[in-house]
Coordinates of C-alpha atoms and ligand atoms in Angstrom, one line a residue:
M792 CA 15.3 -19.4 -25.5
K793 CA 12.8 -20.5 -22.7
K794 CA 9.4 -20.8 -23.3
A795 CA 6.2 -20.7 -21.2
K796 CA 2.3 -20.7 -22.0
V797 CA -0.5 -18.9 -20.0
I798 CA -4.2 -19.3 -20.3
Y799 CA -6.6 -16.6 -19.6
D800 CA -10.4 -16.8 -20.1
K801 CA -13.1 -14.3 -20.1
E802 CA -15.0 -16.5 -17.9
F803 CA -12.4 -17.2 -15.3
V804 CA -12.7 -14.1 -13.2
I805 CA -11.0 -13.8 -10.0
G806 CA -13.1 -10.7 -8.8
Q807 CA -13.6 -7.1 -9.5
I808 CA -10.8 -5.0 -8.6
D809 CA -11.3 -2.4 -6.0
K810 CA -9.4 0.7 -6.9
R811 CA -8.3 1.1 -3.3
I812 CA -6.1 -1.8 -3.9
Y813 CA -3.6 0.7 -5.2
G814 CA -3.6 2.6 -2.0
S815 CA -0.6 4.2 -0.1
F816 CA 0.3 5.2 3.3
L817 CA 2.0 8.5 5.0
E818 CA 3.2 8.6 8.6
H819 CA 4.6 11.2 10.5
M820 CA 7.9 9.4 10.5
G821 CA 11.2 10.7 9.5
R822 CA 10.8 13.0 6.4
A823 CA 7.5 11.7 5.0
I824 CA 5.4 14.7 6.2
Y825 CA 7.7 17.4 7.2
T826 CA 10.3 18.3 4.0
G827 CA 8.4 15.3 2.3
I828 CA 4.8 16.7 1.4
Y829 CA 5.1 19.6 3.5
E830 CA 7.8 22.3 3.2
P831 CA 6.2 25.8 3.4
D832 CA 9.6 27.3 2.5
H833 CA 10.5 25.2 -0.6
P834 CA 10.2 27.2 -3.8
Q835 CA 7.6 24.6 -5.1
A836 CA 5.3 25.1 -2.1
D837 CA 1.5 26.2 -2.5
E838 CA -0.3 28.6 -0.1
M839 CA -0.7 25.7 2.7
G840 CA 3.1 24.6 2.2
F841 CA 2.6 21.4 0.3
R842 CA 5.1 21.0 -2.2
K843 CA 3.6 20.9 -5.7
D844 CA 6.4 18.9 -7.3
V845 CA 5.5 15.9 -4.9
L846 CA 1.7 16.3 -5.4
E847 CA 2.2 16.1 -9.2
L848 CA 4.2 12.8 -8.7
V849 CA 1.6 11.4 -6.4
R850 CA -1.3 12.6 -8.9
K851 CA 0.6 10.6 -11.7
L852 CA 0.8 7.3 -9.4
N853 CA -2.9 7.4 -9.3
V854 CA -3.4 6.4 -5.4
P855 CA -7.1 6.4 -4.4
I856 CA -6.5 6.2 -0.8
V857 CA -3.8 7.1 1.7
R858 CA -3.4 5.8 5.1
Y859 CA -2.8 8.2 7.8
P860 CA -1.2 9.4 10.4
G861 CA 0.4 5.9 11.3
G862 CA 1.8 3.2 11.6
N863 CA 3.7 3.3 14.9
F864 CA 3.3 6.9 15.5
V865 CA -0.4 6.7 15.9
S866 CA -0.2 4.6 19.2
G867 CA 0.9 7.8 20.9
Y868 CA -0.8 10.3 19.2
N869 CA -3.5 13.0 20.3
W870 CA -5.3 14.1 17.4
E871 CA -6.7 17.1 19.0
D872 CA -3.1 18.4 19.1
G873 CA -3.1 18.8 15.1
V874 CA -6.3 20.7 14.9
G875 CA -7.1 24.6 15.5
P876 CA -4.7 27.5 15.3
K877 CA -1.2 26.3 14.4
E878 CA 0.6 28.8 16.7
K879 CA -1.5 27.2 19.6
R880 CA -0.6 23.6 18.7
P881 CA 1.9 21.8 21.1
R882 CA 5.3 20.5 20.6
R883 CA 5.3 16.9 21.8
L884 CA 8.0 14.3 22.5
E885 CA 7.0 11.6 19.9
L886 CA 8.1 8.2 21.0
A887 CA 7.7 5.9 18.1
W888 CA 10.4 7.7 16.0
R889 CA 12.2 9.9 18.6
A890 CA 11.0 13.1 17.1
I891 CA 9.9 16.4 18.3
E892 CA 6.2 16.8 16.6
T893 CA 5.3 20.3 16.0
N894 CA 1.9 19.2 15.1
E895 CA 2.0 21.8 12.1
V896 CA 0.2 19.0 9.8
G897 CA -2.8 17.4 11.4
I898 CA -5.9 15.9 10.2
N899 CA -7.4 19.1 8.4
E900 CA -4.3 19.9 6.5
F901 CA -4.0 16.3 5.8
V902 CA -7.5 16.0 4.3
E903 CA -6.5 19.2 2.2
W904 CA -3.6 17.5 0.9
A905 CA -5.3 14.6 0.1
K906 CA -7.9 16.8 -2.2
R907 CA -4.9 18.2 -3.9
A908 CA -3.3 14.9 -4.4
N909 CA -6.7 13.5 -6.1
T910 CA -6.7 11.0 -3.2
S911 CA -9.0 10.1 -0.1
V912 CA -7.9 9.6 3.5
M913 CA -8.0 6.3 5.4
M914 CA -7.7 7.3 9.0
T915 CA -6.2 5.4 11.7
V916 CA -7.1 5.9 15.6
N917 CA -4.8 5.3 18.5
L918 CA -5.7 2.3 20.2
G919 CA -2.2 2.5 22.0
T920 CA -2.2 5.1 24.6
R921 CA -6.1 6.5 24.0
G922 CA -9.2 4.3 23.2
I923 CA -13.1 4.5 22.8
D924 CA -13.3 8.2 23.7
A925 CA -10.5 9.7 21.6
A926 CA -11.7 7.4 18.6
R927 CA -15.4 8.2 18.8
N928 CA -14.7 12.0 19.0
L929 CA -12.5 11.9 16.0
V930 CA -15.3 10.3 13.9
E931 CA -17.7 13.0 15.3
Y932 CA -15.1 15.8 14.5
C933 CA -14.4 14.4 10.8
N934 CA -17.9 13.0 9.9
F935 CA -20.7 14.7 11.8
P936 CA -22.2 17.7 9.8
G937 CA -22.7 20.2 12.9
G938 CA -24.5 21.2 15.8
T939 CA -22.5 19.0 18.2
Y940 CA -19.4 20.0 20.2
Y941 CA -16.7 18.1 18.3
S942 CA -18.4 18.9 14.7
D943 CA -18.7 22.6 15.6
L944 CA -15.1 22.5 16.7
R945 CA -14.4 21.4 12.9
R946 CA -16.5 24.3 11.7
Q947 CA -14.8 27.2 13.9
H948 CA -11.4 25.4 12.6
G949 CA -12.5 26.3 8.9
Y950 CA -14.1 23.3 7.6
E951 CA -18.0 23.9 7.5
Q952 CA -18.4 20.7 5.6
P953 CA -17.7 17.2 7.1
H954 CA -14.8 15.4 5.9
N955 CA -16.5 12.0 5.4
I956 CA -13.8 9.9 6.0
K957 CA -15.1 6.4 4.8
V958 CA -12.3 3.9 6.1
W959 CA -11.1 3.6 9.5
C960 CA -8.3 1.5 11.0
L961 CA -8.6 0.5 14.7
G962 CA -5.3 0.8 15.9
N963 CA -1.8 -0.2 14.4
E964 CA 0.4 -3.4 14.8
M965 CA -1.1 -4.0 18.2
D966 CA 0.6 -7.3 18.3
G967 CA 4.2 -6.1 18.4
D968 CA 5.9 -5.2 21.6
W969 CA 7.4 -2.1 19.9
Q970 CA 4.1 -0.5 19.8
I971 CA 3.2 2.0 22.3
G972 CA 0.4 0.4 24.4
H973 CA 1.0 -3.3 22.9
K974 CA -1.8 -5.5 23.7
T975 CA -2.6 -9.2 23.8
A976 CA -5.1 -10.6 21.3
Y977 CA -7.7 -10.6 24.0
E978 CA -7.0 -7.2 25.4
Y979 CA -6.8 -5.7 21.9
G980 CA -9.9 -7.7 20.5
R981 CA -12.0 -6.4 23.4
L982 CA -10.8 -2.6 22.8
A983 CA -11.1 -2.9 19.3
R984 CA -14.7 -4.0 19.6
E985 CA -15.8 -1.2 21.8
A986 CA -14.2 1.1 19.8
A987 CA -15.7 -0.1 16.7
K988 CA -19.1 -0.1 18.3
V989 CA -19.3 3.3 19.3
M990 CA -17.5 4.8 16.0
K991 CA -20.2 3.1 14.1
W992 CA -22.9 4.5 16.3
V993 CA -21.5 8.1 15.6
D994 CA -21.4 7.2 12.0
P995 CA -23.0 4.0 10.7
S996 CA -21.5 4.7 6.8
I997 CA -18.1 4.2 8.1
E998 CA -15.8 0.9 7.4
L999 CA -13.4 -0.4 9.9
V1000 CA -10.4 -2.4 9.6
A1001 CA -9.1 -4.5 12.6
A1002 CA -5.5 -4.6 13.2
G1003 CA -4.1 -8.1 12.2
S1004 CA -0.6 -9.4 12.5
S1005 CA 2.4 -7.3 11.8
G1006 CA 3.8 -10.0 9.6
P1007 CA 3.5 -13.8 9.0
K1008 CA 6.5 -14.3 11.2
M1009 CA 4.8 -13.0 14.4
P1010 CA 4.7 -16.1 17.0
T1011 CA 1.0 -15.1 17.5
F1012 CA 0.1 -15.2 13.8
P1013 CA -2.4 -16.5 13.2
E1014 CA -4.1 -17.2 16.5
W1015 CA -4.1 -13.2 16.7
E1016 CA -6.5 -12.8 13.7
A1017 CA -8.7 -15.8 15.0
I1018 CA -8.9 -14.0 18.7
V1019 CA -9.5 -10.7 17.4
L1020 CA -12.1 -11.6 14.9
D1021 CA -13.8 -13.7 17.7
H1022 CA -14.3 -10.4 19.5
T1023 CA -15.0 -8.0 16.3
Y1024 CA -16.5 -10.2 13.3
D1025 CA -19.9 -8.4 13.0
L1026 CA -18.5 -5.0 13.5
V1027 CA -15.3 -4.8 11.2
D1028 CA -15.2 -4.9 7.4
Y1029 CA -11.4 -5.8 7.0
V1030 CA -8.6 -7.3 8.8
S1031 CA -5.3 -5.7 8.1
L1032 CA -1.9 -7.6 6.9
H1033 CA 1.5 -6.1 6.8
V1034 CA 4.9 -7.2 5.4
Y1035 CA 8.0 -5.9 4.1
Y1036 CA 10.8 -7.9 2.2
G1037 CA 14.5 -7.7 2.0
N1038 CA 17.6 -8.8 0.3
P1039 CA 20.2 -8.3 2.8
E1040 CA 22.1 -11.6 1.9
K1041 CA 22.1 -10.5 -1.8
D1042 CA 20.3 -13.7 -2.9
T1043 CA 18.1 -12.2 -5.8
K1044 CA 16.5 -15.6 -7.0
N1045 CA 15.3 -16.3 -3.6
F1046 CA 14.3 -12.5 -3.0
V1047 CA 12.1 -12.2 -6.1
A1048 CA 10.3 -15.3 -5.1
K1049 CA 9.0 -13.8 -1.8
S1050 CA 6.0 -12.7 -3.4
L1051 CA 5.0 -16.4 -3.1
E1052 CA 5.3 -16.0 0.7
M1053 CA 3.0 -13.1 0.4
E1054 CA 0.4 -15.1 -1.2
E1055 CA 0.4 -17.6 1.4
F1056 CA 0.0 -15.0 4.0
I1057 CA -3.1 -13.7 2.3
K1058 CA -4.5 -17.5 2.1
T1059 CA -3.9 -18.2 5.5
V1060 CA -5.8 -14.9 6.7
I1061 CA -8.5 -15.8 4.4
S1062 CA -8.7 -19.3 5.8
T1063 CA -8.7 -17.7 9.4
I1064 CA -11.4 -15.3 8.7
D1065 CA -13.6 -17.9 7.0
Y1066 CA -12.8 -20.2 10.1
V1067 CA -14.3 -17.3 12.5
K1068 CA -17.2 -16.7 10.0
A1069 CA -18.2 -20.6 10.2
K1070 CA -17.8 -20.4 13.8
K1071 CA -20.2 -17.7 14.3
R1072 CA -22.6 -19.2 11.7
S1073 CA -22.2 -15.8 9.9
K1074 CA -23.2 -14.9 6.5
K1075 CA -21.0 -11.6 6.6
V1076 CA -17.6 -11.7 4.6
V1077 CA -14.9 -9.8 6.1
N1078 CA -12.2 -8.8 3.6
I1079 CA -8.6 -7.9 3.7
S1080 CA -6.8 -4.7 4.1
F1081 CA -3.0 -5.2 3.0
D1082 CA -2.4 -1.8 4.3
E1083 CA 1.4 -1.9 4.7
W1084 CA 3.5 -3.8 1.9
N1085 CA 6.9 -3.1 0.4
V1086 CA 10.5 -3.7 0.3
W1087 CA 12.4 -2.4 3.2
Y1088 CA 15.9 -3.4 4.4
H1089 CA 18.4 -1.0 2.8
A1090 CA 18.2 1.6 5.4
H1091 CA 18.4 -1.4 8.0
L1092 CA 21.7 -2.1 6.8
E1093 CA 23.0 1.1 8.1
G1094 CA 22.7 -0.5 11.5
K1095 CA 21.1 2.5 13.3
D1096 CA 19.0 2.1 16.3
E1097 CA 16.3 4.6 16.0
K1098 CA 15.6 4.7 19.7
A1099 CA 19.4 5.7 20.2
Q1100 CA 19.4 8.7 18.2
P1101 CA 19.4 12.3 19.5
W1102 CA 15.7 13.9 19.8
A1103 CA 15.3 15.7 16.5
R1104 CA 12.6 17.8 14.8
I1105 CA 13.2 16.3 11.4
R1106 CA 15.4 13.2 10.8
A1107 CA 15.7 11.0 7.9
I1108 CA 14.5 7.6 8.8
A1109 CA 14.2 4.4 6.6
E1110 CA 14.9 6.4 3.3
E1111 CA 15.4 3.4 0.9
D1112 CA 17.7 3.9 -2.1
Y1113 CA 16.0 1.3 -4.2
V1114 CA 17.6 -0.8 -6.7
F1115 CA 16.3 -2.4 -9.9
E1116 CA 15.6 -6.0 -8.3
D1117 CA 13.3 -4.3 -5.8
A1118 CA 11.1 -2.9 -8.5
I1119 CA 10.8 -6.6 -9.8
L1120 CA 9.8 -7.9 -6.4
V1121 CA 7.2 -4.8 -6.1
G1122 CA 5.8 -6.0 -9.5
C1123 CA 5.5 -9.4 -8.1
M1124 CA 3.8 -8.3 -5.1
L1125 CA 1.2 -6.1 -7.0
I1126 CA 0.4 -9.3 -8.9
A1127 CA 0.0 -11.2 -5.7
L1128 CA -2.5 -8.7 -4.5
L1129 CA -4.4 -8.7 -7.7
K1130 CA -4.6 -12.5 -7.7
H1131 CA -6.4 -12.4 -4.5
C1132 CA -8.4 -9.1 -5.6
D1133 CA -11.9 -11.1 -4.6
R1134 CA -10.6 -10.6 -0.8
V1135 CA -8.1 -8.0 -0.9
R1136 CA -10.1 -5.0 -1.2
I1137 CA -7.5 -2.4 0.1
A1138 CA -3.8 -2.4 -0.1
C1139 CA -1.2 0.4 0.9
M1140 CA 2.1 0.5 -0.4
A1141 CA 4.4 1.6 2.5
Q1142 CA 4.9 4.2 2.4
L1143 CA 4.6 7.2 -0.2
V1144 CA 7.2 9.9 0.3
N1145 CA 10.8 9.5 1.5
V1146 CA 10.1 6.7 4.1
I1147 CA 10.3 3.4 2.3
A1148 CA 8.7 5.4 -0.7
P1149 CA 8.4 5.5 -4.1
I1150 CA 9.0 9.2 -4.1
T1151 CA 12.1 10.9 -2.8
T1152 CA 12.5 14.7 -1.9
V1153 CA 15.6 16.7 -1.5
K1154 CA 14.9 19.5 0.9
G1155 CA 15.0 22.7 -1.0
G1156 CA 15.6 20.7 -4.2
I1157 CA 14.1 18.3 -6.4
A1158 CA 11.7 15.3 -5.8
Y1159 CA 12.3 12.2 -8.1
R1160 CA 11.0 8.7 -8.5
Q1161 CA 12.6 5.5 -6.9
V1162 CA 12.7 2.7 -9.4
I1163 CA 9.5 0.9 -7.4
Y1164 CA 7.4 3.9 -8.6
Y1165 CA 7.1 2.5 -12.2
P1166 CA 5.5 -0.9 -11.4
F1167 CA 3.2 0.8 -8.8
M1168 CA 2.2 3.5 -11.4
H1169 CA 1.5 1.1 -14.2
A1170 CA -0.8 -1.1 -12.1
A1171 CA -2.6 1.7 -10.5
N1172 CA -3.2 3.3 -14.0
Y1173 CA -4.0 0.4 -16.2
G1174 CA -5.1 -2.6 -13.7
H1175 CA -8.8 -2.1 -13.6
G1176 CA -12.1 -3.9 -14.2
V1177 CA -11.7 -7.5 -13.6
A1178 CA -8.7 -9.8 -12.7
L1179 CA -8.4 -13.0 -14.7
L1180 CA -7.1 -16.0 -13.3
P1181 CA -3.7 -17.1 -14.7
K1182 CA -3.1 -20.7 -15.8
V1183 CA 0.6 -20.8 -16.1
N1184 CA 2.7 -23.4 -17.5
S1185 CA 6.2 -22.1 -16.8
P1186 CA 9.8 -23.4 -16.4
K1187 CA 10.7 -23.2 -12.6
Y1188 CA 13.5 -22.9 -10.2
D1189 CA 14.3 -23.9 -6.7
S1190 CA 15.9 -21.1 -4.2
K1191 CA 16.9 -21.2 -0.6
D1192 CA 13.5 -20.8 0.7
F1193 CA 11.3 -21.8 -2.1
T1194 CA 10.7 -24.9 -4.6
D1195 CA 8.9 -24.8 -7.9
V1196 CA 9.1 -21.0 -8.2
P1197 CA 7.7 -20.3 -11.8
Y1198 CA 10.0 -18.1 -13.8
I1199 CA 6.7 -16.3 -15.0
E1200 CA 4.5 -14.3 -12.7
T1201 CA 1.4 -12.8 -14.4
V1202 CA -2.1 -11.6 -13.9
A1203 CA -4.2 -9.9 -16.5
T1204 CA -7.1 -7.2 -16.1
Y1205 CA -9.8 -6.9 -18.1
N1206 CA -11.7 -3.4 -18.2
E1207 CA -15.0 -4.3 -20.3
E1208 CA -16.2 -0.6 -20.4
K1209 CA -13.2 0.6 -21.9
G1210 CA -12.8 -2.5 -24.1
E1211 CA -9.1 -3.0 -22.6
I1212 CA -7.2 -5.9 -21.4
T1213 CA -3.9 -5.4 -19.6
V1214 CA -1.3 -8.4 -19.2
F1215 CA 1.3 -7.7 -16.3
A1216 CA 4.0 -10.4 -16.3
V1217 CA 7.7 -10.6 -14.8
N1218 CA 10.3 -12.7 -15.9
R1219 CA 12.2 -13.8 -12.6
D1220 CA 15.2 -15.4 -14.9
L1221 CA 18.4 -13.4 -14.3
E1222 CA 19.8 -15.2 -17.4
E1223 CA 17.4 -15.6 -20.4
E1224 CA 14.6 -13.8 -21.9
M1225 CA 11.3 -15.8 -22.2
Q1226 CA 8.9 -16.4 -24.9
V1227 CA 5.4 -16.3 -23.6
E1228 CA 2.2 -17.5 -25.5
F1229 CA -0.9 -15.9 -23.8
K1230 CA -4.0 -17.8 -24.9
L1231 CA -6.8 -15.3 -24.3
D1232 CA -10.0 -17.4 -24.4
G1233 CA -13.2 -15.5 -25.1
F1234 CA -11.4 -12.4 -26.2
E1235 CA -11.7 -11.8 -30.1
G1236 CA -10.6 -8.7 -32.0
F1237 CA -8.0 -7.1 -29.8
E1238 CA -4.8 -5.5 -30.8
V1239 CA -1.8 -4.7 -29.1
V1240 CA -1.7 -0.9 -28.1
E1241 CA 1.8 -0.9 -26.3
H1242 CA 4.1 -3.4 -24.4
I1243 CA 6.1 -1.5 -21.8
V1244 CA 9.1 -3.2 -20.7
Y1245 CA 11.2 -2.2 -17.3
E1246 CA 14.5 -4.0 -17.6
S1247 CA 18.2 -3.1 -16.6
D1248 CA 21.7 -4.1 -17.5
D1249 CA 22.2 -3.8 -13.7
I1250 CA 20.2 -5.3 -11.2
Y1251 CA 21.8 -3.0 -8.4
K1252 CA 21.0 0.2 -10.7
G1253 CA 18.8 3.0 -8.9
N1254 CA 17.6 6.6 -9.3
T1255 CA 19.3 9.3 -7.5
Q1256 CA 19.3 13.0 -6.9
D1257 CA 22.0 13.3 -9.5
K1258 CA 20.5 10.8 -11.8
P1259 CA 16.8 10.8 -11.3
D1260 CA 15.9 8.9 -14.5
N1261 CA 18.9 6.5 -14.3
A1262 CA 16.4 3.6 -14.5
V1263 CA 13.2 4.1 -16.4
P1264 CA 10.9 1.8 -18.2
H1265 CA 10.8 2.0 -22.1
K1266 CA 8.0 1.2 -24.5
G1267 CA 8.4 -0.9 -27.6
G1268 CA 8.7 -4.6 -26.1
S1269 CA 8.0 -7.5 -28.5
S1270 CA 4.2 -8.5 -28.5
K1271 CA 2.0 -9.6 -31.1
I1272 CA -1.6 -10.9 -31.3
E1273 CA -2.8 -13.4 -34.0
G1274 CA -6.4 -14.3 -33.3
N1275 CA -6.5 -14.6 -29.4
I1276 CA -2.9 -15.7 -29.2
L1277 CA -0.6 -13.2 -27.9
T1278 CA 3.0 -13.8 -28.3
S1279 CA 5.5 -12.0 -26.3
I1280 CA 9.0 -11.8 -25.4
L1281 CA 9.8 -11.1 -21.9
P1282 CA 13.4 -9.8 -21.5
K1283 CA 15.6 -11.4 -18.7
F1284 CA 14.6 -10.1 -15.1
S1285 CA 11.8 -7.7 -16.5
W1286 CA 8.6 -6.3 -15.5
N1287 CA 6.2 -6.0 -18.5
V1288 CA 2.9 -4.4 -19.1
I1289 CA 1.2 -5.5 -22.2
R1290 CA -1.9 -3.3 -23.2
L1291 CA -4.6 -4.6 -25.6
K1292 CA -7.7 -2.7 -26.9
K1293 CA -10.6 -4.3 -28.7
R1294 CA -10.5 -3.1 -32.4
E1295 CA -13.0 -0.5 -33.6
N1296 CA -15.0 -2.2 -36.2
Ligands
AHR622 O1 5.8 1.8 7.8 C1 6.7 1.8 8.8 C2 6.4 1.3 10.0 O2 6.3 -0.1 9.9 C3 4.9 1.4 10.5 O3 4.9 2.8 11.3 C4 4.6 0.3 11.4 O4 3.4 0.0 11.3 C5 5.3 -0.8 10.9 O5 5.9 -1.6 11.6

């Protein structure tokens, strides 16, 4: 059996985990909203048309913030279309995903949905076809108490109290030529600055996210971040990162190492932010909002060109049928985010329902969990407090794009208030289980509460409408603690959650 050693020390804290690192994303895209969260004639629909079965699965995920309404969609969106009496709302040609948008769900409905889902809204403004005026009006509509045109409009629409939306994204992926209103870094930087300025004048308490690169492979990365931040540094609080990984070549060893690239991406953006900080002689720290991340490629393999599809009111797009190996990479990506939680304050798994999502719905039928649901649920429920720096001594392997990939990927969180430690650990080894000795320096008197294991006899196993519980985690993993040495067996190719609690005296 292979062996590894990991040292955690109570004093070696990476940072306080902002719970918004477990955020998610819902876009007007495919069946995310319509027949996803909203299906008025579904037997489980509530009085507003929201599916209660979906709400229940979202609440169990413990998602603290959900980005809305896009995504590429937002760059052609008129927010005014989605407020006021539903029968008066226009039907529009939605150009990003080639849909007919009825605007049955708009900002107020989404705020209502978020309340029911026990979450909060992260709003994106359109800096593609629109700009400063629409953005500042939307902040006024949502956050100003009353006595002005837009705040009173909200009240007329039945929302007496302001929505108090705290986090706002300044457009989406403006570096990509697929984006409606694509811009150069200079053009976007100027517009983002001016929009940010007036949005904060309307409500100084909001936090703003500047749109960073759509991915580390973009030719403009990281010059884009440097130029955009040069314009916006004093006004924004976060810069966004997006990344999706796939495994079309079926090279699993290489695929599950891609979280290392994600970490490099984070480190490069931190360096770029800090370069601009130094250039500006600023004391302010801008942080990261990793507001789109996930595995996405199964649906691409269908080879459909979305722009060549007929116009449709509701069409399935990017409905990934995830398989077990995807859950392992998602676990590694969650660990990567936690390992940088001192700067990654917000992150959104993209997306939440139907579209590249942990939850799938059947129109008129059930809602079920994809395999990627589970590692996210574990992290969002148990990964709180501070993250501890892992010192890992693990056997390693080489793959097509990576050298020295540690078989063991891990991070631990310590919740002092609750007296709880959670060790998250992935064994990337496809062949062998691994014995890992975790030395927990500075932690005395802890006992193992449970060791949850997510493993599979088939790396291509997934959950389906007919077999919604085909691949589920189980308890009863092998972990024991003596003094401050925790010894665990991590089964081959598995995600592990080892929960410890301080013994009561
Ligand atoms: O999440 C799906 C799409 O991916 C989003 O609309 C866009 O921002 C990204 O390219």
